[in-house]
């Protein structure tokens, strides 16, 4: 049996395995673990309220598995923050966390600042646009970390129907994974192809891991995480859980192109950082697409720079807050 087959057999779960929430709570308390749920947001007023209600009522009030639910917001212009607060979440503006480090707009920035703001030994990230939200989106990811001390990083996978105004298309999600990330992993990190949906926005991670890795602030954050954790801990540090189905809003092909451009930047940066390629040539940060209007095609240029935040453990204020020593170089 290959290493990938062994890993798939031992480290792939279904959320139904973790149905006994009372037992999970007991195990969590016995291990004296604190668990935080982080929802990064930007203009998610349509779905954020239901997510907070489901998670708080089931996983805080009924079964105290989660100790805090926090929304880290990039500066929504709709009612996202007001709605989340009204339903009981702790709500933070990313720009007001660690102000000495400045503010950069992007999902990765919110995830990075959550490490400073939240208290959990385990942080579970869940995207805010899930239309069929259910407690399994947290329990399926947190449970393997409670049960297995050696596991560090648990990813979600699922069927990804696309929600359109006319209804739901039964498949078609995960397009950037299949046409970009999976081919890249197949070429350079074959073991990482074991992860069925490496770009899923739902994952739970131990604090010691999160604080030790850099964070791209944009589209490349998940891909970079996976490569960094793999290079540091190996494939056995990962787990993945089948959450059945995730319904979310559709993104246009043009938007997915921008996402792929950012991911590719992060991927190539990692290849160079780990000496897997010779020095890369200078690369353009301008992504070029075409937009049709009648019989005319207009070129659309967008600058996409995948800046990175350093490992949080390198930030003095973070070490002071959590009583940690400066890491050795």
CSV table of N, CA and C in Angstrom, one decimal, residues 58-202:
chain,number,residue,atom,x,y,z
A,58,UNK,N,-25.9,25.4,19.0
A,58,UNK,CA,-25.6,24.0,19.1
A,58,UNK,C,-24.3,23.7,19.7
A,59,UNK,N,-23.3,24.6,19.5
A,59,UNK,CA,-21.9,24.3,19.9
A,59,UNK,C,-21.4,25.1,21.0
A,60,UNK,N,-22.2,26.1,21.5
A,60,UNK,CA,-21.8,26.8,22.7
A,60,UNK,C,-22.9,26.6,23.8
A,61,UNK,N,-24.1,26.8,23.5
A,61,UNK,CA,-25.2,26.8,24.5
A,61,UNK,C,-25.6,25.3,24.8
A,62,UNK,N,-25.8,24.5,23.8
A,62,UNK,CA,-26.3,23.1,24.0
A,62,UNK,C,-25.1,22.2,24.3
A,63,UNK,N,-24.1,22.2,23.5
A,63,UNK,CA,-22.9,21.4,23.8
A,63,UNK,C,-21.7,22.4,23.8
A,64,UNK,N,-21.1,22.6,24.9
A,64,UNK,CA,-20.1,23.7,25.0
A,64,UNK,C,-18.7,23.2,24.4
A,65,UNK,N,-18.8,23.0,23.1
A,65,UNK,CA,-17.5,22.5,22.4
A,65,UNK,C,-16.7,23.7,22.0
A,66,UNK,N,-17.3,24.8,21.7
A,66,UNK,CA,-16.6,26.0,21.3
A,66,UNK,C,-16.6,27.1,22.4
A,67,UNK,N,-15.5,27.7,22.6
A,67,UNK,CA,-15.4,28.6,23.7
A,67,UNK,C,-15.6,30.1,23.3
A,68,UNK,N,-15.4,30.4,22.0
A,68,UNK,CA,-15.6,31.7,21.5
A,68,UNK,C,-15.9,31.6,20.0
A,69,UNK,N,-16.8,32.5,19.6
A,69,UNK,CA,-17.1,32.7,18.1
A,69,UNK,C,-16.8,34.1,17.8
A,70,UNK,N,-15.9,34.3,16.8
A,70,UNK,CA,-15.4,35.6,16.5
A,70,UNK,C,-15.6,35.9,15.0
A,71,UNK,N,-16.1,37.0,14.6
A,71,UNK,CA,-16.1,37.5,13.2
A,71,UNK,C,-15.0,38.5,13.1
A,72,UNK,N,-14.0,38.2,12.1
A,72,UNK,CA,-13.0,39.2,11.8
A,72,UNK,C,-13.3,39.8,10.5
A,73,UNK,N,-13.6,41.1,10.5
A,73,UNK,CA,-14.2,41.7,9.3
A,73,UNK,C,-13.2,42.7,8.6
A,74,UNK,N,-13.2,42.6,7.3
A,74,UNK,CA,-12.2,43.5,6.5
A,74,UNK,C,-12.7,44.9,6.3
A,75,UNK,N,-13.9,45.2,6.8
A,75,UNK,CA,-14.5,46.6,6.5
A,75,UNK,C,-15.7,46.5,5.7
A,76,UNK,N,-16.6,45.6,6.1
A,76,UNK,CA,-17.9,45.5,5.3
A,76,UNK,C,-18.6,46.8,5.3
A,77,UNK,N,-19.3,47.0,4.1
A,77,UNK,CA,-20.1,48.2,4.0
A,77,UNK,C,-21.6,47.9,4.1
A,78,UNK,N,-21.9,46.6,4.3
A,78,UNK,CA,-23.3,46.3,4.6
A,78,UNK,C,-23.5,46.1,6.1
A,79,UNK,N,-24.5,45.2,6.5
A,79,UNK,CA,-24.8,45.1,7.9
A,79,UNK,C,-24.1,43.8,8.5
A,80,UNK,N,-23.0,43.4,7.9
A,80,UNK,CA,-22.4,42.1,8.4
A,80,UNK,C,-22.0,42.2,9.9
A,81,UNK,N,-21.3,43.2,10.3
A,81,UNK,CA,-20.9,43.3,11.7
A,81,UNK,C,-22.1,43.5,12.6
A,82,UNK,N,-23.0,44.3,12.3
A,82,UNK,CA,-24.2,44.5,13.1
A,82,UNK,C,-25.0,43.2,13.3
A,83,UNK,N,-25.2,42.5,12.2
A,83,UNK,CA,-25.9,41.3,12.3
A,83,UNK,C,-25.2,40.2,13.1
A,84,UNK,N,-23.9,40.1,12.9
A,84,UNK,CA,-23.1,39.1,13.7
A,84,UNK,C,-23.2,39.4,15.2
A,85,UNK,N,-23.0,40.7,15.5
A,85,UNK,CA,-23.0,41.1,16.9
A,85,UNK,C,-24.4,40.8,17.5
A,86,UNK,N,-25.4,41.1,16.8
A,86,UNK,CA,-26.8,41.0,17.3
A,86,UNK,C,-27.1,39.5,17.6
A,87,UNK,N,-26.5,38.6,16.9
A,87,UNK,CA,-26.7,37.2,17.2
A,87,UNK,C,-25.7,36.5,18.1
A,88,UNK,N,-24.8,37.4,18.7
A,88,UNK,CA,-24.0,36.9,19.8
A,88,UNK,C,-22.5,36.6,19.5
A,89,UNK,N,-22.0,37.0,18.3
A,89,UNK,CA,-20.6,36.8,18.0
A,89,UNK,C,-19.8,37.9,18.5
A,90,UNK,N,-18.5,37.6,18.9
A,90,UNK,CA,-17.6,38.7,19.1
A,90,UNK,C,-17.2,39.2,17.7
A,91,UNK,N,-17.2,40.5,17.5
A,91,UNK,CA,-17.0,41.1,16.2
A,91,UNK,C,-15.8,42.1,16.3
A,92,UNK,N,-14.8,41.9,15.4
A,92,UNK,CA,-13.6,42.7,15.4
A,92,UNK,C,-13.4,43.2,13.9
A,93,UNK,N,-13.0,44.5,13.9
A,93,UNK,CA,-12.5,45.0,12.6
A,93,UNK,C,-11.0,44.6,12.5
A,94,UNK,N,-10.6,44.0,11.4
A,94,UNK,CA,-9.2,43.6,11.2
A,94,UNK,C,-8.3,44.7,11.4
A,95,UNK,N,-8.7,45.9,10.9
A,95,UNK,CA,-7.8,47.1,11.0
A,95,UNK,C,-7.5,47.5,12.4
A,96,UNK,N,-8.4,47.1,13.4
A,96,UNK,CA,-8.2,47.5,14.7
A,96,UNK,C,-7.4,46.5,15.6
A,97,UNK,N,-7.1,45.3,15.0
A,97,UNK,CA,-6.3,44.3,15.7
A,97,UNK,C,-4.8,44.5,15.3
A,98,UNK,N,-4.0,44.5,16.3
A,98,UNK,CA,-2.5,44.8,16.1
A,98,UNK,C,-2.3,46.0,15.2
A,99,UNK,N,-2.8,47.2,15.6
A,99,UNK,CA,-2.7,48.4,14.8
A,99,UNK,C,-1.2,48.8,14.5
A,100,UNK,N,-0.3,48.3,15.3
A,100,UNK,CA,1.1,48.6,15.1
A,100,UNK,C,1.6,48.0,13.8
A,101,UNK,N,0.9,46.9,13.4
A,101,UNK,CA,1.3,46.2,12.2
A,101,UNK,C,0.6,46.7,10.9
A,102,UNK,N,-0.2,47.7,11.1
A,102,UNK,CA,-0.9,48.2,9.9
A,102,UNK,C,-2.1,47.3,9.5
A,103,UNK,N,-2.7,47.6,8.4
A,103,UNK,CA,-3.8,46.8,7.8
A,103,UNK,C,-3.6,46.6,6.4
A,104,UNK,N,-3.9,45.3,6.0
A,104,UNK,CA,-3.8,45.0,4.6
A,104,UNK,C,-5.2,44.3,4.3
A,105,UNK,N,-5.8,44.6,3.2
A,105,UNK,CA,-7.1,44.0,2.9
A,105,UNK,C,-6.9,42.7,2.3
A,106,UNK,N,-7.6,41.7,2.8
A,106,UNK,CA,-7.5,40.3,2.3
A,106,UNK,C,-8.0,39.3,3.3
A,107,UNK,N,-8.5,38.2,2.8
A,107,UNK,CA,-8.9,37.1,3.8
A,107,UNK,C,-7.7,36.6,4.6
A,108,UNK,N,-6.6,36.4,4.0
A,108,UNK,CA,-5.4,35.9,4.8
A,108,UNK,C,-5.1,36.9,5.9
A,109,UNK,N,-5.2,38.2,5.7
A,109,UNK,CA,-5.0,39.1,6.8
A,109,UNK,C,-5.9,38.9,8.0
A,110,UNK,N,-7.2,38.6,7.7
A,110,UNK,CA,-8.1,38.3,8.8
A,110,UNK,C,-7.7,37.0,9.6
A,111,UNK,N,-7.3,36.0,8.8
A,111,UNK,CA,-7.0,34.8,9.4
A,111,UNK,C,-5.7,34.9,10.3
A,112,UNK,N,-4.8,35.7,9.8
A,112,UNK,CA,-3.5,36.0,10.6
A,112,UNK,C,-3.8,36.7,11.8
A,113,UNK,N,-4.6,37.8,11.8
A,113,UNK,CA,-4.9,38.6,12.9
A,113,UNK,C,-5.8,37.8,14.0
A,114,UNK,N,-6.5,36.9,13.5
A,114,UNK,CA,-7.3,36.0,14.4
A,114,UNK,C,-6.4,35.3,15.4
A,115,UNK,N,-5.2,34.9,14.9
A,115,UNK,CA,-4.3,34.2,15.8
A,115,UNK,C,-4.0,35.1,17.1
A,116,UNK,N,-3.8,36.4,16.8
A,116,UNK,CA,-3.5,37.3,18.0
A,116,UNK,C,-4.8,37.5,18.8
A,117,UNK,N,-5.9,37.7,18.1
A,117,UNK,CA,-7.1,38.1,18.9
A,117,UNK,C,-7.7,37.0,19.7
A,118,UNK,N,-7.7,35.8,19.1
A,118,UNK,CA,-8.5,34.7,19.7
A,118,UNK,C,-7.6,34.0,20.7
A,119,UNK,N,-8.3,33.2,21.6
A,119,UNK,CA,-7.6,32.6,22.7
A,119,UNK,C,-7.4,31.1,22.6
A,120,UNK,N,-8.0,30.5,21.6
A,120,UNK,CA,-8.1,29.0,21.5
A,120,UNK,C,-6.8,28.3,21.3
A,121,UNK,N,-6.6,27.1,21.8
A,121,UNK,CA,-5.5,26.2,21.5
A,121,UNK,C,-5.7,25.7,20.1
A,122,UNK,N,-7.0,25.6,19.7
A,122,UNK,CA,-7.3,25.2,18.3
A,122,UNK,C,-8.2,26.3,17.7
A,123,UNK,N,-7.9,26.7,16.5
A,123,UNK,CA,-8.7,27.7,15.8
A,123,UNK,C,-9.4,27.0,14.6
A,124,UNK,N,-10.7,27.1,14.5
A,124,UNK,CA,-11.4,26.6,13.4
A,124,UNK,C,-11.9,27.7,12.5
A,125,UNK,N,-11.5,27.7,11.3
A,125,UNK,CA,-11.9,28.8,10.3
A,125,UNK,C,-13.0,28.3,9.5
A,126,UNK,N,-14.1,29.1,9.4
A,126,UNK,CA,-15.2,28.7,8.5
A,126,UNK,C,-15.6,29.9,7.7
A,127,UNK,N,-15.7,29.8,6.4
A,127,UNK,CA,-16.1,30.9,5.5
A,127,UNK,C,-17.5,31.3,5.8
A,128,UNK,N,-17.9,32.5,5.5
A,128,UNK,CA,-19.1,33.1,5.9
A,128,UNK,C,-20.2,33.0,4.8
A,129,UNK,N,-19.9,32.4,3.7
A,129,UNK,CA,-20.9,32.4,2.6
A,129,UNK,C,-21.6,31.1,2.4
A,130,UNK,N,-21.6,30.2,3.5
A,130,UNK,CA,-22.2,28.9,3.3
A,130,UNK,C,-23.8,29.0,3.5
A,131,UNK,N,-24.5,28.5,2.5
A,131,UNK,CA,-25.9,28.6,2.5
A,131,UNK,C,-26.6,27.4,3.2
A,132,UNK,N,-25.9,26.3,3.3
A,132,UNK,CA,-26.5,25.1,4.0
A,132,UNK,C,-25.7,24.9,5.3
A,133,UNK,N,-25.5,25.9,6.1
A,133,UNK,CA,-24.7,25.8,7.3
A,133,UNK,C,-25.2,24.8,8.3
A,134,UNK,N,-24.3,24.1,9.0
A,134,UNK,CA,-24.7,23.0,9.9
A,134,UNK,C,-23.5,22.9,10.9
A,135,UNK,N,-23.8,22.4,12.1
A,135,UNK,CA,-22.7,22.3,13.1
A,135,UNK,C,-21.5,21.4,12.6
A,136,UNK,N,-21.8,20.5,11.6
A,136,UNK,CA,-20.7,19.6,11.1
A,136,UNK,C,-19.6,20.4,10.5
A,137,UNK,N,-19.9,21.6,10.0
A,137,UNK,CA,-18.8,22.4,9.4
A,137,UNK,C,-17.7,22.8,10.5
A,138,UNK,N,-18.0,22.7,11.7
A,138,UNK,CA,-17.0,22.9,12.8
A,138,UNK,C,-16.7,21.6,13.5
A,139,UNK,N,-17.7,20.8,13.8
A,139,UNK,CA,-17.4,19.6,14.6
A,139,UNK,C,-16.6,18.6,13.8
A,140,UNK,N,-16.8,18.5,12.5
A,140,UNK,CA,-16.1,17.5,11.7
A,140,UNK,C,-14.6,17.8,11.6
A,141,UNK,N,-14.2,19.1,11.8
A,141,UNK,CA,-12.9,19.5,11.7
A,141,UNK,C,-12.2,19.6,13.1
A,142,UNK,N,-12.9,19.9,14.1
A,142,UNK,CA,-12.3,20.0,15.4
A,142,UNK,C,-12.1,18.6,16.1
A,143,UNK,N,-13.1,17.7,15.8
A,143,UNK,CA,-13.0,16.4,16.5
A,143,UNK,C,-11.7,15.7,16.3
A,144,UNK,N,-11.2,15.6,15.1
A,144,UNK,CA,-10.0,14.8,14.9
A,144,UNK,C,-8.8,15.4,15.7
A,145,UNK,N,-8.8,16.7,15.9
A,145,UNK,CA,-7.7,17.3,16.7
A,145,UNK,C,-7.9,17.1,18.2
A,146,UNK,N,-9.1,16.9,18.6
A,146,UNK,CA,-9.4,16.5,20.0
A,146,UNK,C,-9.0,15.1,20.2
A,147,UNK,N,-9.3,14.3,19.3
A,147,UNK,CA,-9.1,12.8,19.5
A,147,UNK,C,-7.7,12.4,19.2
A,148,UNK,N,-7.0,13.1,18.3
A,148,UNK,CA,-5.6,12.6,18.0
A,148,UNK,C,-4.6,13.7,18.2
A,149,UNK,N,-3.8,13.5,19.2
A,149,UNK,CA,-2.8,14.6,19.6
A,149,UNK,C,-1.8,14.9,18.5
A,150,UNK,N,-1.5,13.9,17.7
A,150,UNK,CA,-0.4,14.1,16.7
A,150,UNK,C,-0.9,14.8,15.5
A,151,UNK,N,-2.2,14.9,15.3
A,151,UNK,CA,-2.8,15.6,14.2
A,151,UNK,C,-2.7,17.1,14.4
A,152,UNK,N,-2.4,17.8,13.3
A,152,UNK,CA,-2.2,19.3,13.4
A,152,UNK,C,-3.1,20.1,12.6
A,153,UNK,N,-3.6,19.6,11.5
A,153,UNK,CA,-4.3,20.5,10.5
A,153,UNK,C,-5.4,19.7,9.8
A,154,UNK,N,-6.6,20.0,10.0
A,154,UNK,CA,-7.7,19.2,9.4
A,154,UNK,C,-8.5,20.0,8.4
A,155,UNK,N,-8.6,19.5,7.2
A,155,UNK,CA,-9.2,20.2,6.1
A,155,UNK,C,-10.6,19.6,5.8
A,156,UNK,N,-11.5,20.4,5.4
A,156,UNK,CA,-12.8,20.0,4.9
A,156,UNK,C,-12.8,19.6,3.5
A,157,UNK,N,-13.6,18.6,3.1
A,157,UNK,CA,-13.9,18.4,1.7
A,157,UNK,C,-15.4,18.0,1.6
A,158,UNK,N,-16.0,18.2,0.4
A,158,UNK,CA,-17.4,18.1,0.2
A,158,UNK,C,-17.8,18.1,-1.2
A,159,UNK,N,-19.0,17.8,-1.6
A,159,UNK,CA,-19.5,18.1,-2.9
A,159,UNK,C,-19.8,19.6,-2.9
A,160,UNK,N,-19.5,20.3,-4.0
A,160,UNK,CA,-19.7,21.7,-4.0
A,160,UNK,C,-20.6,22.1,-5.1
A,161,UNK,N,-21.9,22.0,-4.9
A,161,UNK,CA,-22.9,22.5,-5.9
A,161,UNK,C,-22.8,24.0,-5.9
A,162,UNK,N,-23.1,24.5,-7.1
A,162,UNK,CA,-23.1,26.0,-7.2
A,162,UNK,C,-24.5,26.6,-7.1
A,163,UNK,N,-24.6,27.6,-6.3
A,163,UNK,CA,-25.9,28.2,-6.2
A,163,UNK,C,-26.1,29.3,-7.2
A,164,UNK,N,-27.1,29.2,-8.0
A,164,UNK,CA,-27.4,30.3,-9.0
A,164,UNK,C,-28.8,30.9,-8.6
A,165,UNK,N,-29.1,31.9,-9.3
A,165,UNK,CA,-30.4,32.6,-9.0
A,165,UNK,C,-31.6,31.6,-9.4
A,166,UNK,N,-31.3,30.7,-10.3
A,166,UNK,CA,-32.4,29.8,-10.8
A,166,UNK,C,-32.5,28.5,-9.9
A,167,UNK,N,-31.5,28.3,-9.0
A,167,UNK,CA,-31.5,27.1,-8.2
A,167,UNK,C,-30.1,26.7,-7.9
A,168,UNK,N,-29.9,25.4,-7.8
A,168,UNK,CA,-28.6,24.8,-7.4
A,168,UNK,C,-28.2,23.8,-8.5
A,169,UNK,N,-27.0,24.0,-9.0
A,169,UNK,CA,-26.4,23.0,-9.9
A,169,UNK,C,-25.7,22.0,-9.1
A,170,UNK,N,-25.9,20.7,-9.4
A,170,UNK,CA,-25.4,19.6,-8.5
A,170,UNK,C,-23.9,19.5,-8.4
A,171,UNK,N,-23.2,19.9,-9.3
A,171,UNK,CA,-21.7,19.8,-9.2
A,171,UNK,C,-21.1,21.0,-9.9
A,172,UNK,N,-19.7,21.1,-9.8
A,172,UNK,CA,-19.0,22.1,-10.6
A,172,UNK,C,-18.2,23.0,-9.7
A,173,UNK,N,-18.3,22.8,-8.4
A,173,UNK,CA,-17.4,23.6,-7.5
A,173,UNK,C,-16.0,23.1,-7.5
A,174,UNK,N,-15.1,23.9,-6.9
A,174,UNK,CA,-13.7,23.4,-6.8
A,174,UNK,C,-12.9,23.5,-8.1
A,175,UNK,N,-13.3,24.4,-9.0
A,175,UNK,CA,-12.7,24.5,-10.3
A,175,UNK,C,-11.2,24.9,-10.3
A,176,UNK,N,-10.9,25.8,-9.4
A,176,UNK,CA,-9.4,26.2,-9.3
A,176,UNK,C,-8.6,25.1,-8.8
A,177,UNK,N,-9.2,24.3,-7.9
A,177,UNK,CA,-8.4,23.1,-7.4
A,177,UNK,C,-8.1,22.2,-8.5
A,178,UNK,N,-9.1,21.9,-9.3
A,178,UNK,CA,-8.9,20.9,-10.4
A,178,UNK,C,-8.1,21.3,-11.6
A,179,UNK,N,-8.1,22.6,-11.9
A,179,UNK,CA,-7.4,23.0,-13.1
A,179,UNK,C,-6.1,23.7,-12.8
A,180,UNK,N,-5.8,24.0,-11.5
A,180,UNK,CA,-4.5,24.6,-11.2
A,180,UNK,C,-3.8,23.9,-10.0
A,181,UNK,N,-4.4,23.8,-8.8
A,181,UNK,CA,-3.7,23.3,-7.7
A,181,UNK,C,-3.4,21.8,-7.8
A,182,UNK,N,-4.3,21.1,-8.2
A,182,UNK,CA,-4.1,19.6,-8.3
A,182,UNK,C,-3.0,19.3,-9.3
A,183,UNK,N,-3.0,19.9,-10.5
A,183,UNK,CA,-1.9,19.7,-11.4
A,183,UNK,C,-0.5,20.1,-10.8
A,184,UNK,N,-0.5,21.2,-10.1
A,184,UNK,CA,0.8,21.7,-9.5
A,184,UNK,C,1.3,20.7,-8.4
A,185,UNK,N,0.3,20.3,-7.6
A,185,UNK,CA,0.7,19.3,-6.5
A,185,UNK,C,1.2,18.0,-7.2
A,186,UNK,N,0.5,17.6,-8.2
A,186,UNK,CA,0.9,16.3,-8.9
A,186,UNK,C,2.3,16.4,-9.4
A,187,UNK,N,2.7,17.6,-9.9
A,187,UNK,CA,4.0,17.7,-10.4
A,187,UNK,C,5.1,17.8,-9.3
A,188,UNK,N,4.8,18.5,-8.3
A,188,UNK,CA,5.9,18.9,-7.3
A,188,UNK,C,5.7,18.3,-5.9
A,189,UNK,N,4.5,18.0,-5.5
A,189,UNK,CA,4.2,17.5,-4.1
A,189,UNK,C,3.1,16.4,-4.2
A,190,UNK,N,3.5,15.3,-4.9
A,190,UNK,CA,2.4,14.3,-5.2
A,190,UNK,C,1.6,13.8,-3.9
A,191,UNK,N,2.3,13.8,-2.8
A,191,UNK,CA,1.5,13.3,-1.6
A,191,UNK,C,0.4,14.3,-1.2
A,192,UNK,N,0.6,15.5,-1.6
A,192,UNK,CA,-0.5,16.5,-1.2
A,192,UNK,C,-1.7,16.4,-2.1
A,193,UNK,N,-1.6,15.6,-3.2
A,193,UNK,CA,-2.9,15.3,-3.9
A,193,UNK,C,-3.9,14.5,-3.1
A,194,UNK,N,-3.4,13.9,-2.0
A,194,UNK,CA,-4.3,13.2,-1.1
A,194,UNK,C,-5.4,14.1,-0.6
A,195,UNK,N,-5.1,15.4,-0.5
A,195,UNK,CA,-6.1,16.3,0.0
A,195,UNK,C,-7.1,16.6,-1.1
A,196,UNK,N,-8.4,16.2,-0.8
A,196,UNK,CA,-9.4,16.2,-1.9
A,196,UNK,C,-9.7,17.6,-2.3
A,197,UNK,N,-9.8,18.5,-1.3
A,197,UNK,CA,-10.1,19.9,-1.6
A,197,UNK,C,-9.2,20.8,-0.8
A,198,UNK,N,-8.0,21.0,-1.3
A,198,UNK,CA,-7.0,21.8,-0.6
A,198,UNK,C,-7.3,23.3,-0.4
A,199,UNK,N,-8.2,23.8,-1.3
A,199,UNK,CA,-8.6,25.2,-1.2
A,199,UNK,C,-9.8,25.4,-0.3
A,200,UNK,N,-10.3,24.4,0.3
A,200,UNK,CA,-11.6,24.6,1.1
A,200,UNK,C,-11.3,25.7,2.2
A,201,UNK,N,-12.3,26.5,2.4
A,201,UNK,CA,-12.2,27.6,3.4
A,201,UNK,C,-12.4,27.2,4.8
A,202,UNK,N,-12.7,25.9,5.0
A,202,UNK,CA,-13.0,25.4,6.4
A,202,UNK,C,-11.9,24.5,6.8
